[in-house]
mmCIF file of N, CA and C and ligand atoms in Angstrom:
data_model
loop_
_atom_site.group_PDB
_atom_site.id
_atom_site.type_symbol
_atom_site.label_atom_id
_atom_site.label_comp_id
_atom_site.label_asym_id
_atom_site.label_seq_id
_atom_site.Cartn_x
_atom_site.Cartn_y
_atom_site.Cartn_z
ATOM 1 N N UNK A 599 -125.587 -200.274 -186.618
ATOM 2 C CA UNK A 599 -126.774 -199.789 -187.718
ATOM 3 C C UNK A 599 -127.835 -198.330 -186.747
ATOM 4 N N UNK A 600 -128.498 -197.642 -187.257
ATOM 5 C CA UNK A 600 -129.490 -196.512 -186.970
ATOM 6 C C UNK A 600 -130.308 -195.619 -187.369
ATOM 7 N N UNK A 601 -131.124 -195.476 -187.221
ATOM 8 C CA UNK A 601 -132.110 -194.296 -187.439
ATOM 9 C C UNK A 601 -133.232 -195.779 -188.235
ATOM 10 N N UNK A 602 -134.398 -194.663 -188.483
ATOM 11 C CA UNK A 602 -135.819 -195.279 -189.073
ATOM 12 C C UNK A 602 -135.382 -196.071 -190.529
ATOM 13 N N UNK A 603 -136.525 -196.769 -190.652
ATOM 14 C CA UNK A 603 -135.360 -197.682 -192.363
ATOM 15 C C UNK A 603 -135.401 -196.932 -193.290
ATOM 16 N N UNK A 604 -135.897 -195.950 -193.450
ATOM 17 C CA UNK A 604 -135.938 -195.249 -194.915
ATOM 18 C C UNK A 604 -134.477 -194.273 -194.477
ATOM 19 N N UNK A 605 -134.339 -193.772 -193.576
ATOM 20 C CA UNK A 605 -132.893 -193.363 -193.015
ATOM 21 C C UNK A 605 -131.585 -193.831 -192.420
ATOM 22 N N UNK A 606 -131.641 -195.594 -192.644
ATOM 23 C CA UNK A 606 -130.721 -195.880 -192.124
ATOM 24 C C UNK A 606 -129.317 -195.716 -192.248
ATOM 25 N N UNK A 607 -128.886 -195.456 -191.216
ATOM 26 C CA UNK A 607 -126.644 -195.107 -191.798
ATOM 27 C C UNK A 607 -126.140 -196.420 -190.781
ATOM 28 N N UNK A 608 -125.259 -196.526 -191.490
ATOM 29 C CA UNK A 608 -123.607 -197.294 -190.863
ATOM 30 C C UNK A 608 -122.895 -196.847 -190.237
ATOM 31 N N UNK A 609 -122.299 -196.839 -189.166
ATOM 32 C CA UNK A 609 -120.963 -196.566 -188.750
ATOM 33 C C UNK A 609 -120.122 -197.344 -187.836
ATOM 34 N N UNK A 610 -118.611 -197.741 -188.227
ATOM 35 C CA UNK A 610 -118.200 -198.634 -187.347
ATOM 36 C C UNK A 610 -116.638 -197.788 -186.749
ATOM 37 N N UNK A 611 -116.100 -198.360 -185.589
ATOM 38 C CA UNK A 611 -115.179 -198.201 -185.205
ATOM 39 C C UNK A 611 -113.819 -199.349 -184.762
ATOM 40 N N UNK A 612 -113.343 -199.794 -185.626
ATOM 41 C CA UNK A 612 -112.478 -200.821 -184.662
ATOM 42 C C UNK A 612 -111.136 -200.341 -184.041
ATOM 43 N N UNK A 613 -110.810 -201.114 -183.318
ATOM 44 C CA UNK A 613 -109.932 -200.591 -182.566
ATOM 45 C C UNK A 613 -108.238 -200.723 -183.247
ATOM 46 N N UNK A 614 -107.380 -199.279 -182.469
ATOM 47 C CA UNK A 614 -106.692 -199.377 -183.739
ATOM 48 C C UNK A 614 -105.381 -200.091 -183.688
ATOM 49 N N UNK A 615 -105.492 -201.170 -182.736
ATOM 50 C CA UNK A 615 -104.510 -202.446 -183.017
ATOM 51 C C UNK A 615 -104.785 -203.228 -183.752
ATOM 52 N N UNK A 616 -106.311 -203.080 -184.390
ATOM 53 C CA UNK A 616 -106.138 -203.555 -185.403
ATOM 54 C C UNK A 616 -106.274 -203.729 -187.044
ATOM 55 N N UNK A 617 -106.349 -202.362 -187.027
ATOM 56 C CA UNK A 617 -106.086 -201.692 -187.930
ATOM 57 C C UNK A 617 -105.498 -201.994 -188.799
ATOM 58 N N UNK A 618 -105.791 -202.217 -190.703
ATOM 59 C CA UNK A 618 -105.384 -202.529 -191.832
ATOM 60 C C UNK A 618 -104.999 -204.105 -191.948
ATOM 61 N N UNK A 619 -106.220 -204.839 -191.520
ATOM 62 C CA UNK A 619 -106.095 -206.512 -191.304
ATOM 63 C C UNK A 619 -107.176 -207.135 -192.060
ATOM 64 N N UNK A 620 -107.811 -205.839 -192.200
ATOM 65 C CA UNK A 620 -109.845 -206.274 -192.903
ATOM 66 C C UNK A 620 -110.762 -206.475 -192.172
ATOM 67 N N UNK A 621 -110.377 -205.810 -190.885
ATOM 68 C CA UNK A 621 -111.538 -205.807 -189.971
ATOM 69 C C UNK A 621 -113.052 -205.708 -190.251
ATOM 70 N N UNK A 622 -112.385 -204.318 -190.556
ATOM 71 C CA UNK A 622 -113.429 -203.188 -191.044
ATOM 72 C C UNK A 622 -114.258 -203.888 -191.358
ATOM 73 N N UNK A 623 -113.837 -204.120 -193.040
ATOM 74 C CA UNK A 623 -114.737 -204.837 -194.579
ATOM 75 C C UNK A 623 -115.515 -206.308 -194.024
ATOM 76 N N UNK A 624 -114.463 -207.012 -193.482
ATOM 77 C CA UNK A 624 -115.214 -207.895 -193.100
ATOM 78 C C UNK A 624 -116.224 -207.985 -192.001
ATOM 79 N N UNK A 625 -116.468 -206.861 -191.108
ATOM 80 C CA UNK A 625 -116.971 -206.573 -190.313
ATOM 81 C C UNK A 625 -118.567 -206.408 -190.735
ATOM 82 N N UNK A 626 -118.608 -205.267 -191.670
ATOM 83 C CA UNK A 626 -119.358 -204.555 -192.860
ATOM 84 C C UNK A 626 -120.216 -205.570 -193.401
ATOM 85 N N UNK A 627 -119.023 -206.581 -194.676
ATOM 86 C CA UNK A 627 -119.910 -207.521 -195.160
ATOM 87 C C UNK A 627 -120.755 -208.227 -194.429
ATOM 88 N N UNK A 628 -120.412 -208.824 -193.101
ATOM 89 C CA UNK A 628 -120.952 -209.673 -192.285
ATOM 90 C C UNK A 628 -122.224 -208.811 -191.978
ATOM 91 N N UNK A 629 -122.687 -207.896 -191.628
ATOM 92 C CA UNK A 629 -123.870 -206.940 -191.508
ATOM 93 C C UNK A 629 -124.312 -206.585 -192.537
ATOM 94 N N UNK A 630 -123.979 -206.807 -193.831
ATOM 95 C CA UNK A 630 -124.699 -206.259 -194.931
ATOM 96 C C UNK A 630 -125.439 -207.815 -195.324
ATOM 97 N N UNK A 631 -124.384 -208.721 -194.969
ATOM 98 C CA UNK A 631 -125.490 -210.089 -195.195
ATOM 99 C C UNK A 631 -126.798 -210.401 -194.465
ATOM 100 N N UNK A 632 -127.343 -209.500 -193.178
ATOM 101 C CA UNK A 632 -128.087 -209.760 -192.022
ATOM 102 C C UNK A 632 -128.993 -208.574 -192.393
ATOM 103 N N UNK A 633 -128.671 -207.304 -192.943
ATOM 104 C CA UNK A 633 -129.943 -206.453 -192.987
ATOM 105 C C UNK A 633 -131.173 -206.715 -193.400
ATOM 106 N N UNK A 634 -131.932 -206.312 -193.343
ATOM 107 C CA UNK A 634 -132.845 -206.146 -194.671
ATOM 108 C C UNK A 634 -132.576 -205.382 -195.836
ATOM 109 N N UNK A 635 -133.028 -205.508 -197.118
ATOM 110 C CA UNK A 635 -133.068 -204.896 -198.637
ATOM 111 C C UNK A 635 -133.437 -203.186 -197.895
ATOM 112 N N UNK A 636 -132.752 -202.326 -198.650
ATOM 113 C CA UNK A 636 -133.463 -201.038 -198.877
ATOM 114 C C UNK A 636 -132.148 -200.219 -199.181
ATOM 115 N N UNK A 637 -132.576 -199.298 -198.754
ATOM 116 C CA UNK A 637 -131.025 -197.980 -199.327
ATOM 117 C C UNK A 637 -130.394 -197.477 -197.307
ATOM 118 N N UNK A 638 -129.792 -198.216 -197.385
ATOM 119 C CA UNK A 638 -128.546 -197.882 -196.542
ATOM 120 C C UNK A 638 -127.266 -196.571 -196.603
ATOM 121 N N UNK A 639 -127.095 -195.769 -196.026
ATOM 122 C CA UNK A 639 -126.067 -194.370 -196.066
ATOM 123 C C UNK A 639 -125.059 -194.570 -194.846
ATOM 124 N N UNK A 640 -123.717 -193.762 -195.217
ATOM 125 C CA UNK A 640 -122.828 -194.192 -194.211
ATOM 126 C C UNK A 640 -121.777 -192.720 -194.630
ATOM 127 N N UNK A 641 -121.224 -192.138 -193.588
ATOM 128 C CA UNK A 641 -120.783 -190.626 -193.420
ATOM 129 C C UNK A 641 -119.407 -191.171 -193.678
ATOM 130 N N UNK A 642 -118.631 -190.571 -193.634
ATOM 131 C CA UNK A 642 -116.967 -190.927 -193.520
ATOM 132 C C UNK A 642 -116.274 -189.601 -193.684
ATOM 133 N N UNK A 643 -115.250 -189.126 -192.707
ATOM 134 C CA UNK A 643 -114.364 -187.603 -192.694
ATOM 135 C C UNK A 643 -114.012 -187.757 -194.105
ATOM 136 N N UNK A 644 -114.079 -186.401 -194.540
ATOM 137 C CA UNK A 644 -113.700 -186.175 -196.384
ATOM 138 C C UNK A 644 -112.291 -186.711 -196.221
ATOM 139 N N UNK A 645 -111.315 -186.738 -195.243
ATOM 140 C CA UNK A 645 -109.946 -187.260 -195.320
ATOM 141 C C UNK A 645 -109.654 -188.710 -195.017
ATOM 142 N N UNK A 646 -110.746 -189.048 -195.187
ATOM 143 C CA UNK A 646 -110.633 -190.557 -193.939
ATOM 144 C C UNK A 646 -110.956 -191.775 -195.315
ATOM 145 N N UNK A 647 -109.780 -191.708 -195.669
ATOM 146 C CA UNK A 647 -109.483 -192.901 -197.293
ATOM 147 C C UNK A 647 -109.739 -194.143 -196.984
ATOM 148 N N UNK A 648 -109.026 -194.447 -195.472
ATOM 149 C CA UNK A 648 -109.410 -195.643 -194.995
ATOM 150 C C UNK A 648 -111.114 -196.078 -195.327
ATOM 151 N N UNK A 649 -111.200 -195.894 -194.414
ATOM 152 C CA UNK A 649 -112.770 -195.865 -194.648
ATOM 153 C C UNK A 649 -113.735 -195.605 -195.470
ATOM 154 N N UNK A 650 -113.257 -194.765 -196.017
ATOM 155 C CA UNK A 650 -114.198 -194.404 -197.583
ATOM 156 C C UNK A 650 -113.777 -196.305 -198.569
ATOM 157 N N UNK A 651 -112.603 -196.495 -198.152
ATOM 158 C CA UNK A 651 -112.509 -197.499 -198.912
ATOM 159 C C UNK A 651 -112.847 -198.301 -198.694
ATOM 160 N N UNK A 652 -112.940 -198.792 -197.057
ATOM 161 C CA UNK A 652 -114.075 -199.920 -196.820
ATOM 162 C C UNK A 652 -115.440 -199.863 -196.802
ATOM 163 N N UNK A 653 -116.104 -198.389 -197.838
ATOM 164 C CA UNK A 653 -117.460 -198.759 -197.600
ATOM 165 C C UNK A 653 -117.442 -198.881 -199.650
ATOM 166 N N UNK A 654 -116.406 -198.663 -199.973
ATOM 167 C CA UNK A 654 -116.222 -199.014 -201.863
ATOM 168 C C UNK A 654 -116.195 -200.365 -201.713
ATOM 169 N N UNK A 655 -115.333 -200.934 -200.822
ATOM 170 C CA UNK A 655 -115.386 -202.122 -201.401
ATOM 171 C C UNK A 655 -116.321 -202.898 -201.155
ATOM 172 N N UNK A 656 -117.261 -202.593 -200.458
ATOM 173 C CA UNK A 656 -118.944 -203.292 -199.761
ATOM 174 C C UNK A 656 -120.115 -202.736 -200.721
ATOM 175 N N UNK A 657 -119.417 -201.846 -201.626
ATOM 176 C CA UNK A 657 -120.508 -201.823 -202.739
ATOM 177 C C UNK A 657 -121.542 -199.916 -202.708
ATOM 178 N N UNK A 658 -120.724 -199.185 -201.798
ATOM 179 C CA UNK A 658 -121.149 -197.854 -201.423
ATOM 180 C C UNK A 658 -120.672 -197.106 -202.145
ATOM 181 N N UNK A 659 -121.931 -196.121 -202.774
ATOM 182 C CA UNK A 659 -120.943 -194.982 -204.029
ATOM 183 C C UNK A 659 -121.261 -193.377 -202.887
ATOM 184 N N UNK A 660 -120.062 -192.895 -203.405
ATOM 185 C CA UNK A 660 -120.431 -191.255 -203.393
ATOM 186 C C UNK A 660 -121.756 -190.989 -203.415
ATOM 187 N N UNK A 661 -122.400 -190.129 -202.818
ATOM 188 C CA UNK A 661 -124.137 -189.749 -203.368
ATOM 189 C C UNK A 661 -123.518 -188.264 -202.711
ATOM 190 N N UNK A 662 -122.770 -187.632 -202.123
ATOM 191 C CA UNK A 662 -123.041 -186.364 -201.425
ATOM 192 C C UNK A 662 -121.785 -185.828 -200.876
ATOM 193 N N UNK A 663 -122.130 -185.182 -199.953
ATOM 194 C CA UNK A 663 -121.074 -184.389 -199.298
ATOM 195 C C UNK A 663 -122.022 -183.635 -197.867
ATOM 196 N N UNK A 664 -121.449 -182.932 -196.794
ATOM 197 C CA UNK A 664 -122.458 -183.004 -196.057
ATOM 198 C C UNK A 664 -121.064 -182.282 -194.577
ATOM 199 N N UNK A 665 -121.636 -181.850 -193.348
ATOM 200 C CA UNK A 665 -121.109 -181.279 -192.500
ATOM 201 C C UNK A 665 -121.252 -181.853 -191.069
ATOM 202 N N UNK A 666 -120.602 -182.304 -190.902
ATOM 203 C CA UNK A 666 -120.898 -182.561 -189.190
ATOM 204 C C UNK A 666 -120.020 -183.001 -188.303
ATOM 205 N N UNK A 667 -120.499 -182.942 -186.646
ATOM 206 C CA UNK A 667 -119.959 -182.926 -186.071
ATOM 207 C C UNK A 667 -119.043 -184.143 -185.743
ATOM 208 N N UNK A 668 -117.869 -184.502 -185.677
ATOM 209 C CA UNK A 668 -117.259 -185.887 -185.528
ATOM 210 C C UNK A 668 -116.398 -185.518 -183.616
ATOM 211 N N UNK A 669 -117.421 -186.871 -183.103
ATOM 212 C CA UNK A 669 -116.981 -186.884 -181.807
ATOM 213 C C UNK A 669 -115.749 -187.367 -181.480
ATOM 214 N N UNK A 670 -115.259 -187.949 -182.369
ATOM 215 C CA UNK A 670 -113.431 -188.451 -181.647
ATOM 216 C C UNK A 670 -112.866 -187.463 -182.011
ATOM 217 N N UNK A 671 -112.893 -185.987 -183.132
ATOM 218 C CA UNK A 671 -112.015 -185.363 -183.275
ATOM 219 C C UNK A 671 -112.640 -183.904 -182.709
ATOM 220 N N UNK A 672 -113.825 -184.085 -181.878
ATOM 221 C CA UNK A 672 -114.195 -182.590 -180.838
ATOM 222 C C UNK A 672 -114.332 -181.527 -182.297
ATOM 223 N N UNK A 673 -114.766 -181.442 -183.592
ATOM 224 C CA UNK A 673 -114.970 -180.900 -184.212
ATOM 225 C C UNK A 673 -116.069 -181.339 -185.545
ATOM 226 N N UNK A 674 -116.343 -179.986 -186.083
ATOM 227 C CA UNK A 674 -117.340 -179.931 -186.740
ATOM 228 C C UNK A 674 -116.231 -180.373 -188.388
ATOM 229 N N UNK A 675 -116.685 -180.757 -189.587
ATOM 230 C CA UNK A 675 -115.604 -181.132 -190.361
ATOM 231 C C UNK A 675 -116.492 -181.801 -191.795
ATOM 232 N N UNK A 676 -115.916 -181.446 -193.047
ATOM 233 C CA UNK A 676 -116.453 -182.073 -193.951
ATOM 234 C C UNK A 676 -116.555 -183.539 -194.188
ATOM 235 N N UNK A 677 -117.880 -183.924 -194.005
ATOM 236 C CA UNK A 677 -118.391 -185.429 -194.580
ATOM 237 C C UNK A 677 -118.547 -185.842 -196.055
ATOM 238 N N UNK A 678 -118.195 -187.347 -196.717
ATOM 239 C CA UNK A 678 -118.681 -187.539 -197.649
ATOM 240 C C UNK A 678 -119.630 -188.552 -197.586
ATOM 241 N N UNK A 679 -120.781 -188.682 -197.351
ATOM 242 C CA UNK A 679 -121.709 -189.079 -197.347
ATOM 243 C C UNK A 679 -122.525 -190.343 -199.024
ATOM 244 N N UNK A 680 -122.173 -191.502 -198.312
ATOM 245 C CA UNK A 680 -122.072 -192.413 -199.762
ATOM 246 C C UNK A 680 -123.113 -193.374 -199.072
ATOM 247 N N UNK A 681 -123.948 -194.368 -200.304
ATOM 248 C CA UNK A 681 -125.013 -195.037 -200.324
ATOM 249 C C UNK A 681 -125.008 -196.122 -200.881
ATOM 250 N N UNK A 682 -125.418 -197.037 -200.205
ATOM 251 C CA UNK A 682 -125.864 -198.394 -200.660
ATOM 252 C C UNK A 682 -127.393 -198.738 -201.086
ATOM 253 N N UNK A 683 -127.272 -199.475 -202.037
ATOM 254 C CA UNK A 683 -128.860 -199.601 -202.149
ATOM 255 C C UNK A 683 -128.393 -201.029 -202.220
ATOM 256 N N UNK A 684 -129.176 -201.988 -201.192
ATOM 257 C CA UNK A 684 -128.713 -203.049 -200.528
ATOM 258 C C UNK A 684 -130.026 -204.304 -201.311
HETATM 259 C C1 COA B 383 -111.443 -196.587 -190.709
HETATM 260 C C2 COA B 383 -111.233 -197.836 -190.018
HETATM 261 C C3 COA B 383 -112.782 -198.590 -189.509
HETATM 262 C C4 COA B 383 -110.671 -198.823 -191.067
HETATM 263 O O1 COA B 383 -110.732 -199.902 -190.787
HETATM 264 P P1 COA B 383 -109.741 -200.975 -191.662
HETATM 265 O O2 COA B 383 -109.914 -202.820 -190.197
HETATM 266 O O3 COA B 383 -108.124 -200.948 -190.803
HETATM 267 O O4 COA B 383 -110.129 -201.753 -192.319
HETATM 268 P P2 COA B 383 -109.433 -203.128 -193.711
HETATM 269 O O5 COA B 383 -108.544 -202.955 -193.331
HETATM 270 O O6 COA B 383 -110.922 -203.625 -193.621
HETATM 271 O O7 COA B 383 -109.688 -201.716 -195.198
HETATM 272 C C5 COA B 383 -109.116 -200.621 -194.931
HETATM 273 C C6 COA B 383 -108.841 -200.200 -196.683
HETATM 274 O O8 COA B 383 -108.299 -198.907 -196.656
HETATM 275 C C7 COA B 383 -107.279 -198.763 -197.176
HETATM 276 N N1 COA B 383 -106.920 -197.588 -196.682
HETATM 277 C C8 COA B 383 -106.261 -197.475 -195.600
HETATM 278 N N2 COA B 383 -105.574 -196.292 -195.333
HETATM 279 C C9 COA B 383 -106.355 -195.593 -196.654
HETATM 280 C C10 COA B 383 -106.001 -194.345 -196.939
HETATM 281 N N3 COA B 383 -105.527 -193.446 -196.193
HETATM 282 N N4 COA B 383 -106.096 -193.482 -197.743
HETATM 283 C C11 COA B 383 -107.296 -194.389 -198.559
HETATM 284 N N5 COA B 383 -107.016 -196.103 -198.856
HETATM 285 C C12 COA B 383 -106.373 -196.601 -197.277
HETATM 286 C C13 COA B 383 -106.557 -200.142 -196.959
HETATM 287 O O9 COA B 383 -105.259 -200.290 -197.595
HETATM 288 C C14 COA B 383 -107.744 -201.218 -197.470
HETATM 289 O O10 COA B 383 -107.567 -200.884 -198.355
HETATM 290 P P3 COA B 383 -107.552 -202.426 -199.584
HETATM 291 O O11 COA B 383 -108.332 -204.041 -198.752
HETATM 292 O O12 COA B 383 -108.110 -202.255 -200.518
HETATM 293 O O13 COA B 383 -105.972 -202.499 -199.617
HETATM 294 C C15 COA B 383 -110.394 -197.960 -188.886
HETATM 295 O O14 COA B 383 -109.609 -197.137 -189.059
HETATM 296 C C16 COA B 383 -111.126 -197.195 -187.576
HETATM 297 O O15 COA B 383 -112.170 -197.534 -186.892
HETATM 298 N N6 COA B 383 -110.869 -195.642 -187.681
HETATM 299 C C17 COA B 383 -111.676 -194.899 -186.355
HETATM 300 C C18 COA B 383 -113.019 -194.811 -186.822
HETATM 301 C C19 COA B 383 -113.337 -194.117 -188.094
HETATM 302 O O16 COA B 383 -112.879 -193.206 -188.679
HETATM 303 N N7 COA B 383 -115.054 -194.776 -188.437
HETATM 304 C C20 COA B 383 -115.169 -194.325 -190.219
HETATM 305 C C21 COA B 383 -116.525 -193.677 -189.663
HETATM 306 S S1 COA B 383 -118.112 -194.506 -190.208
#
């Protein structure tokens, strides 16, 4: 999690060998149980169905789109912006 209180964002990365076992959902839920109340945003590549699903399972809803540079892919891409009022 990063950013000033009014612009907080969360991001995560799970080692590939652990994908598909609920680790991202469990970790995000655990984080949400300890962060202060307020608005929290997240971004996912628009084609990253797994990450969008993790966020939606934790209560985030899609609130916009953006363009952003993805370090992992080395290119700018379309992002879905999701928000949780926590
Ligand atoms: C995206 C990522 C975090 C998912 O981690 P994970 O531990 O495998 O996620 P979970 O097992 O908790 O949940 C994945 C959910 O997405 C679903 N899913 C997986 N691939 C999907 C796809 N292509 N489209 C739609 N849903 C998908 C799974 O079925 C599961 O949902 P379910 O529990 O309802 O069945 C992981 O793949 C990752 O670290 N990727 C690289 C970094 C990244 O993309 N980070 C996100 C940037 S915010």
